[in-house]
Amino acid sequence: MTVRIKSVQSNQKVRKRKQPGTKEQSAAPRPVGGDDDDFAQIALEDVYEQGEPDQGEAEAAELPNSAQVSATAQAAQKPRKKKRRKGNAAYQDAQAAAAEVAQSSTEEQARWLWDSYKNAVGESFLEQEALTGESITQLSGHGSLEEQVQAAVPDWQQAFCSTSGRSNGLPSCLFISPAALGAIAMIKSFPAFNKACRIAKLFAKHIKVAEQQQYLQQYPLCIAAGTPNRLCKLADTEALQLSQLQLIVLDVQQDAKQRTILDMPETKRDFWAFFSRHCQQRLQTGLTKICLVNRSKK
């Protein structure tokens, strides 16, 4: 097959198409001027001379070899692995600190609570004075949870269980757990308290809000065990009143995922909503204190 090239500076010449394996022939002189057809013909000739690449070579050029793929994958994974290890280490440190917070000093407990509050709320409308070491009742760590609370509040029977002159729906002590099962476990951990004055159940498991509102309006209440969401609902409707509240016993036991009540998004949000609406002022004035307990620590 041949290609004719028209040139304005020379006569028409005929060149044969270059065949694979043949020596390179001298090229015809390029036109210095001319119309668009001249340059189109030259471009066509260049294509024929170069020939089309072999299909195997084209595929090899497009696909990187296995060494390149392996090196690229390793380079992409290395920073991610380092970041993941760093995140895991920070998470494990935080969970280890949470597991021991109930045995920490009052200042460390207050700092842990304050950090949780800031992370949950963002812009703070709570004065930090409400969460200081003076706001914390620290347990001794010796004996059962009930014995430790009794030692921390020696007049617990008069302070928590006396119904003399007590109005309905005004507890002196609140046990707060992340879930109903935790609240039930808290009640079982305080048999003497429950015997001296029956602990009210203020959580959502098989108990409707209306039933609890009716109970709070009809009976004097000394101690109650509940979950943040249900306690907040009852306090918002004023069925639960906290003007005589002296102690909040906060259950900080970790679950199977090593999360406390202040790590789980839903319970953390509900607890701080309940705290800021109904407990903040009493803690600021020293009328109410918080006690952190971990039922798994015997």
GROMACS .gro file of C-alpha atoms in nm:
model
  298
    1MET     CA    1   0.000   0.000   0.000
    2THR     CA    2   0.137   0.343  -0.093
    3VAL     CA    3   0.067   0.699   0.015
    4ARG     CA    4   0.089   0.993  -0.220
    5ILE     CA    5   0.227   1.320  -0.081
    6LYS     CA    6   0.158   1.643  -0.255
    7SER     CA    7   0.421   1.914  -0.212
    8VAL     CA    8   0.416   2.271  -0.338
    9GLN     CA    9   0.799   2.272  -0.367
   10SER     CA   10   0.847   1.946  -0.559
   11ASN     CA   11   0.676   1.715  -0.797
   12GLN     CA   12   0.449   1.444  -0.676
   13LYS     CA   13   0.638   1.152  -0.528
   14VAL     CA   14   0.527   0.806  -0.432
   15ARG     CA   15   0.660   0.630  -0.128
   16LYS     CA   16   0.596   0.278  -0.014
   17ARG     CA   17   0.461   0.213   0.331
   18LYS     CA   18   0.731   0.110   0.570
   19GLN     CA   19   0.707  -0.259   0.648
   20PRO     CA   20   0.807  -0.406   0.983
   21GLY     CA   21   1.165  -0.530   0.980
   22THR     CA   22   1.279  -0.312   0.689
   23LYS     CA   23   1.538  -0.043   0.714
   24GLU     CA   24   1.427   0.314   0.754
   25GLN     CA   25   1.395   0.498   0.421
   26SER     CA   26   1.486   0.858   0.370
   27ALA     CA   27   1.185   1.075   0.430
   28ALA     CA   28   1.044   1.309   0.168
   29PRO     CA   29   1.107   1.678   0.232
   30ARG     CA   30   0.839   1.845   0.441
   31PRO     CA   31   0.649   2.131   0.279
   32VAL     CA   32   0.729   2.475   0.404
   33GLY     CA   33   0.393   2.607   0.312
   34GLY     CA   34   0.073   2.484   0.157
   35ASP     CA   35  -0.286   2.425   0.237
   36ASP     CA   36  -0.441   2.205   0.506
   37ASP     CA   37  -0.447   1.896   0.279
   38ASP     CA   38  -0.066   1.896   0.261
   39PHE     CA   39  -0.028   1.870   0.636
   40ALA     CA   40  -0.307   1.615   0.665
   41GLN     CA   41  -0.127   1.386   0.422
   42ILE     CA   42   0.200   1.420   0.613
   43ALA     CA   43   0.032   1.338   0.942
   44LEU     CA   44  -0.122   1.030   0.782
   45GLU     CA   45   0.220   0.919   0.661
   46ASP     CA   46   0.368   0.953   1.010
   47VAL     CA   47   0.101   0.724   1.145
   48TYR     CA   48   0.177   0.458   0.885
   49GLU     CA   49   0.552   0.484   0.949
   50GLN     CA   50   0.522   0.446   1.325
   51GLY     CA   51   0.275   0.164   1.303
   52GLU     CA   52   0.026   0.060   1.575
   53PRO     CA   53   0.163  -0.075   1.903
   54ASP     CA   54   0.136  -0.442   1.969
   55GLN     CA   55  -0.170  -0.530   2.184
   56GLY     CA   56   0.040  -0.713   2.439
   57GLU     CA   57   0.276  -0.419   2.473
   58ALA     CA   58  -0.017  -0.179   2.520
   59GLU     CA   59  -0.166  -0.391   2.796
   60ALA     CA   60   0.173  -0.425   2.964
   61ALA     CA   61   0.217  -0.049   2.958
   62GLU     CA   62  -0.126   0.010   3.112
   63LEU     CA   63  -0.098  -0.246   3.392
   64PRO     CA   64   0.165  -0.195   3.665
   65ASN     CA   65   0.366  -0.496   3.769
   66SER     CA   66   0.304  -0.681   4.096
   67ALA     CA   67   0.600  -0.517   4.269
   68GLN     CA   68   0.463  -0.172   4.194
   69VAL     CA   69   0.116  -0.270   4.319
   70SER     CA   70   0.261  -0.415   4.639
   71ALA     CA   71   0.478  -0.108   4.706
   72THR     CA   72   0.185   0.127   4.641
   73ALA     CA   73  -0.047  -0.070   4.869
   74GLN     CA   74   0.210  -0.078   5.149
   75ALA     CA   75   0.275   0.295   5.118
   76ALA     CA   76  -0.100   0.365   5.140
   77GLN     CA   77  -0.152   0.137   5.439
   78LYS     CA   78   0.142   0.243   5.657
   79PRO     CA   79   0.008   0.586   5.766
   80ARG     CA   80  -0.336   0.438   5.826
   81LYS     CA   81  -0.198   0.163   6.048
   82LYS     CA   82   0.001   0.412   6.253
   83LYS     CA   83  -0.301   0.634   6.296
   84ARG     CA   84  -0.517   0.340   6.399
   85ARG     CA   85  -0.264   0.225   6.657
   86LYS     CA   86  -0.244   0.575   6.799
   87GLY     CA   87  -0.623   0.599   6.821
   88ASN     CA   88  -0.649   0.260   6.989
   89ALA     CA   89  -0.385   0.355   7.244
   90ALA     CA   90  -0.564   0.679   7.332
   91TYR     CA   91  -0.897   0.498   7.356
   92GLN     CA   92  -0.753   0.227   7.577
   93ASP     CA   93  -0.595   0.485   7.806
   94ALA     CA   94  -0.928   0.666   7.840
   95GLN     CA   95  -1.113   0.343   7.915
   96ALA     CA   96  -0.853   0.238   8.170
   97ALA     CA   97  -0.890   0.574   8.344
   98ALA     CA   98  -1.270   0.538   8.343
   99ALA     CA   99  -1.243   0.190   8.499
  100GLU     CA  100  -1.052   0.333   8.795
  101VAL     CA  101  -1.223   0.671   8.825
  102ALA     CA  102  -1.441   0.562   9.118
  103GLN     CA  103  -1.123   0.487   9.317
  104SER     CA  104  -0.952   0.813   9.216
  105SER     CA  105  -0.921   1.130   9.422
  106THR     CA  106  -1.211   1.372   9.438
  107GLU     CA  107  -1.021   1.619   9.218
  108GLU     CA  108  -0.964   1.354   8.949
  109GLN     CA  109  -1.328   1.245   8.964
  110ALA     CA  110  -1.443   1.606   8.928
  111ARG     CA  111  -1.207   1.656   8.635
  112TRP     CA  112  -1.339   1.341   8.466
  113LEU     CA  113  -1.698   1.462   8.507
  114TRP     CA  114  -1.612   1.809   8.383
  115ASP     CA  115  -1.434   1.677   8.073
  116SER     CA  116  -1.734   1.458   7.993
  117TYR     CA  117  -1.967   1.754   8.032
  118LYS     CA  118  -1.763   1.975   7.799
  119ASN     CA  119  -1.743   1.700   7.536
  120ALA     CA  120  -2.118   1.639   7.554
  121VAL     CA  121  -2.244   1.996   7.563
  122GLY     CA  122  -1.978   2.190   7.373
  123GLU     CA  123  -2.037   2.550   7.474
  124SER     CA  124  -2.063   2.541   7.849
  125PHE     CA  125  -2.347   2.710   8.033
  126LEU     CA  126  -2.258   2.525   8.353
  127GLU     CA  127  -2.031   2.694   8.604
  128GLN     CA  128  -1.735   2.469   8.672
  129GLU     CA  129  -1.779   2.531   9.045
  130ALA     CA  130  -2.063   2.278   9.031
  131LEU     CA  131  -1.812   2.003   8.953
  132THR     CA  132  -1.515   2.041   9.184
  133GLY     CA  133  -1.355   1.813   9.437
  134GLU     CA  134  -1.585   1.957   9.703
  135SER     CA  135  -1.885   1.831   9.506
  136ILE     CA  136  -1.768   1.468   9.528
  137THR     CA  137  -1.830   1.218   9.808
  138GLN     CA  138  -1.543   0.973   9.792
  139LEU     CA  139  -1.580   0.612   9.899
  140SER     CA  140  -1.321   0.425  10.101
  141GLY     CA  141  -1.290   0.125   9.870
  142HIS     CA  142  -1.325  -0.116  10.162
  143GLY     CA  143  -1.628  -0.340  10.204
  144SER     CA  144  -1.941  -0.361   9.991
  145LEU     CA  145  -2.081  -0.061   9.809
  146GLU     CA  146  -2.355  -0.029  10.068
  147GLU     CA  147  -2.102  -0.035  10.352
  148GLN     CA  148  -1.889   0.227  10.180
  149VAL     CA  149  -2.185   0.463  10.130
  150GLN     CA  150  -2.292   0.407  10.490
  151ALA     CA  151  -1.941   0.497  10.605
  152ALA     CA  152  -1.939   0.809  10.384
  153VAL     CA  153  -2.282   0.917  10.517
  154PRO     CA  154  -2.296   0.797  10.880
  155ASP     CA  155  -2.647   0.931  10.940
  156TRP     CA  156  -2.780   0.768  10.625
  157GLN     CA  157  -3.094   0.634  10.794
  158GLN     CA  158  -3.201   0.979  10.908
  159ALA     CA  159  -3.074   1.152  10.594
  160PHE     CA  160  -3.214   0.909  10.337
  161CYS     CA  161  -3.482   0.692  10.492
  162SER     CA  162  -3.677   0.911  10.731
  163THR     CA  163  -4.030   0.985  10.607
  164SER     CA  164  -4.106   1.226  10.891
  165GLY     CA  165  -4.223   1.554  10.742
  166ARG     CA  166  -4.135   1.436  10.391
  167SER     CA  167  -4.357   1.538  10.101
  168ASN     CA  168  -4.446   1.305   9.818
  169GLY     CA  169  -4.205   1.267   9.527
  170LEU     CA  170  -3.903   1.428   9.698
  171PRO     CA  171  -3.612   1.179   9.723
  172SER     CA  172  -3.301   1.238   9.931
  173CYS     CA  173  -3.086   0.997   9.729
  174LEU     CA  174  -3.082   0.896   9.363
  175PHE     CA  175  -2.913   0.591   9.212
  176ILE     CA  176  -2.849   0.659   8.841
  177SER     CA  177  -2.751   0.378   8.603
  178PRO     CA  178  -2.728   0.366   8.222
  179ALA     CA  179  -3.000   0.099   8.185
  180ALA     CA  180  -3.283  -0.065   8.376
  181LEU     CA  181  -3.081  -0.379   8.447
  182GLY     CA  182  -2.807  -0.166   8.599
  183ALA     CA  183  -3.062   0.016   8.816
  184ILE     CA  184  -3.200  -0.317   8.939
  185ALA     CA  185  -2.847  -0.433   9.017
  186MET     CA  186  -2.789  -0.113   9.214
  187ILE     CA  187  -3.101  -0.179   9.423
  188LYS     CA  188  -2.977  -0.530   9.496
  189SER     CA  189  -2.640  -0.387   9.602
  190PHE     CA  190  -2.811  -0.185   9.879
  191PRO     CA  191  -3.034  -0.434  10.068
  192ALA     CA  192  -3.025  -0.242  10.396
  193PHE     CA  193  -3.133   0.078  10.222
  194ASN     CA  194  -3.412  -0.105  10.041
  195LYS     CA  195  -3.530  -0.262  10.366
  196ALA     CA  196  -3.528   0.064  10.562
  197CYS     CA  197  -3.717   0.250  10.290
  198ARG     CA  198  -3.827   0.077   9.975
  199ILE     CA  199  -3.628   0.209   9.678
  200ALA     CA  200  -3.852   0.337   9.399
  201LYS     CA  201  -3.792   0.213   9.044
  202LEU     CA  202  -3.780   0.502   8.801
  203PHE     CA  203  -3.679   0.343   8.473
  204ALA     CA  204  -3.858   0.242   8.155
  205LYS     CA  205  -3.853  -0.138   8.177
  206HIS     CA  206  -4.222  -0.247   8.178
  207ILE     CA  207  -4.321   0.069   8.368
  208LYS     CA  208  -4.504   0.357   8.201
  209VAL     CA  209  -4.432   0.722   8.271
  210ALA     CA  210  -4.793   0.781   8.379
  211GLU     CA  211  -4.772   0.504   8.639
  212GLN     CA  212  -4.455   0.651   8.785
  213GLN     CA  213  -4.602   1.000   8.791
  214GLN     CA  214  -4.902   0.870   8.985
  215TYR     CA  215  -4.678   0.686   9.231
  216LEU     CA  216  -4.462   0.995   9.294
  217GLN     CA  217  -4.768   1.209   9.356
  218GLN     CA  218  -4.926   0.966   9.606
  219TYR     CA  219  -4.634   0.836   9.815
  220PRO     CA  220  -4.340   0.984  10.004
  221LEU     CA  221  -4.012   0.896   9.837
  222CYS     CA  222  -3.677   0.855  10.011
  223ILE     CA  223  -3.451   0.676   9.760
  224ALA     CA  224  -3.505   0.610   9.389
  225ALA     CA  225  -3.311   0.418   9.126
  226GLY     CA  226  -3.350   0.516   8.763
  227THR     CA  227  -3.205   0.591   8.423
  228PRO     CA  228  -3.115   0.940   8.297
  229ASN     CA  229  -3.386   0.964   8.032
  230ARG     CA  230  -3.674   0.859   8.259
  231LEU     CA  231  -3.551   1.071   8.552
  232CYS     CA  232  -3.531   1.374   8.325
  233LYS     CA  233  -3.884   1.319   8.195
  234LEU     CA  234  -4.026   1.287   8.545
  235ALA     CA  235  -3.838   1.593   8.669
  236ASP     CA  236  -3.945   1.799   8.366
  237THR     CA  237  -4.311   1.731   8.451
  238GLU     CA  238  -4.238   1.812   8.820
  239ALA     CA  239  -4.366   1.471   8.929
  240LEU     CA  240  -4.012   1.413   9.057
  241GLN     CA  241  -3.887   1.706   9.267
  242LEU     CA  242  -3.528   1.741   9.382
  243SER     CA  243  -3.544   2.019   9.643
  244GLN     CA  244  -3.443   1.769   9.914
  245LEU     CA  245  -3.186   1.573   9.712
  246GLN     CA  246  -2.865   1.518   9.909
  247LEU     CA  247  -2.673   1.251   9.718
  248ILE     CA  248  -2.647   1.129   9.359
  249VAL     CA  249  -2.494   0.781   9.336
  250LEU     CA  250  -2.371   0.752   8.978
  251ASP     CA  251  -2.308   0.401   8.844
  252VAL     CA  252  -1.990   0.418   8.631
  253GLN     CA  253  -1.946   0.045   8.573
  254GLN     CA  254  -1.833  -0.032   8.218
  255ASP     CA  255  -2.032  -0.247   7.979
  256ALA     CA  256  -1.900  -0.520   7.747
  257LYS     CA  257  -1.758  -0.251   7.516
  258GLN     CA  258  -1.582  -0.080   7.807
  259ARG     CA  259  -1.819   0.218   7.803
  260THR     CA  260  -1.956   0.397   8.107
  261ILE     CA  261  -2.279   0.590   8.141
  262LEU     CA  262  -2.087   0.899   8.027
  263ASP     CA  263  -1.938   0.725   7.720
  264MET     CA  264  -2.259   0.602   7.559
  265PRO     CA  265  -2.395   0.886   7.341
  266GLU     CA  266  -2.760   0.852   7.444
  267THR     CA  267  -2.709   0.814   7.819
  268LYS     CA  268  -2.438   1.081   7.826
  269ARG     CA  269  -2.671   1.331   7.658
  270ASP     CA  270  -2.964   1.248   7.886
  271PHE     CA  271  -2.760   1.255   8.204
  272TRP     CA  272  -2.611   1.598   8.140
  273ALA     CA  273  -2.952   1.732   8.035
  274PHE     CA  274  -3.098   1.607   8.364
  275PHE     CA  275  -2.799   1.738   8.558
  276SER     CA  276  -2.796   2.088   8.408
  277ARG     CA  277  -3.174   2.137   8.437
  278HIS     CA  278  -3.236   1.995   8.783
  279CYS     CA  279  -2.912   1.937   8.980
  280GLN     CA  280  -2.664   2.209   8.885
  281GLN     CA  281  -2.774   2.475   9.132
  282ARG     CA  282  -2.782   2.237   9.428
  283LEU     CA  283  -2.427   2.120   9.357
  284GLN     CA  284  -2.305   2.477   9.323
  285THR     CA  285  -2.444   2.560   9.666
  286GLY     CA  286  -2.318   2.237   9.824
  287LEU     CA  287  -2.664   2.099   9.903
  288THR     CA  288  -2.615   1.794   9.682
  289LYS     CA  289  -2.306   1.580   9.624
  290ILE     CA  290  -2.212   1.312   9.372
  291CYS     CA  291  -2.072   0.970   9.453
  292LEU     CA  292  -1.918   0.757   9.174
  293VAL     CA  293  -1.950   0.381   9.222
  294ASN     CA  294  -1.828   0.088   9.018
  295ARG     CA  295  -2.016  -0.232   9.100
  296SER     CA  296  -1.746  -0.447   8.939
  297LYS     CA  297  -1.487  -0.326   9.194
  298LYS     CA  298  -1.532  -0.526   9.511
   0.00000   0.00000   0.00000
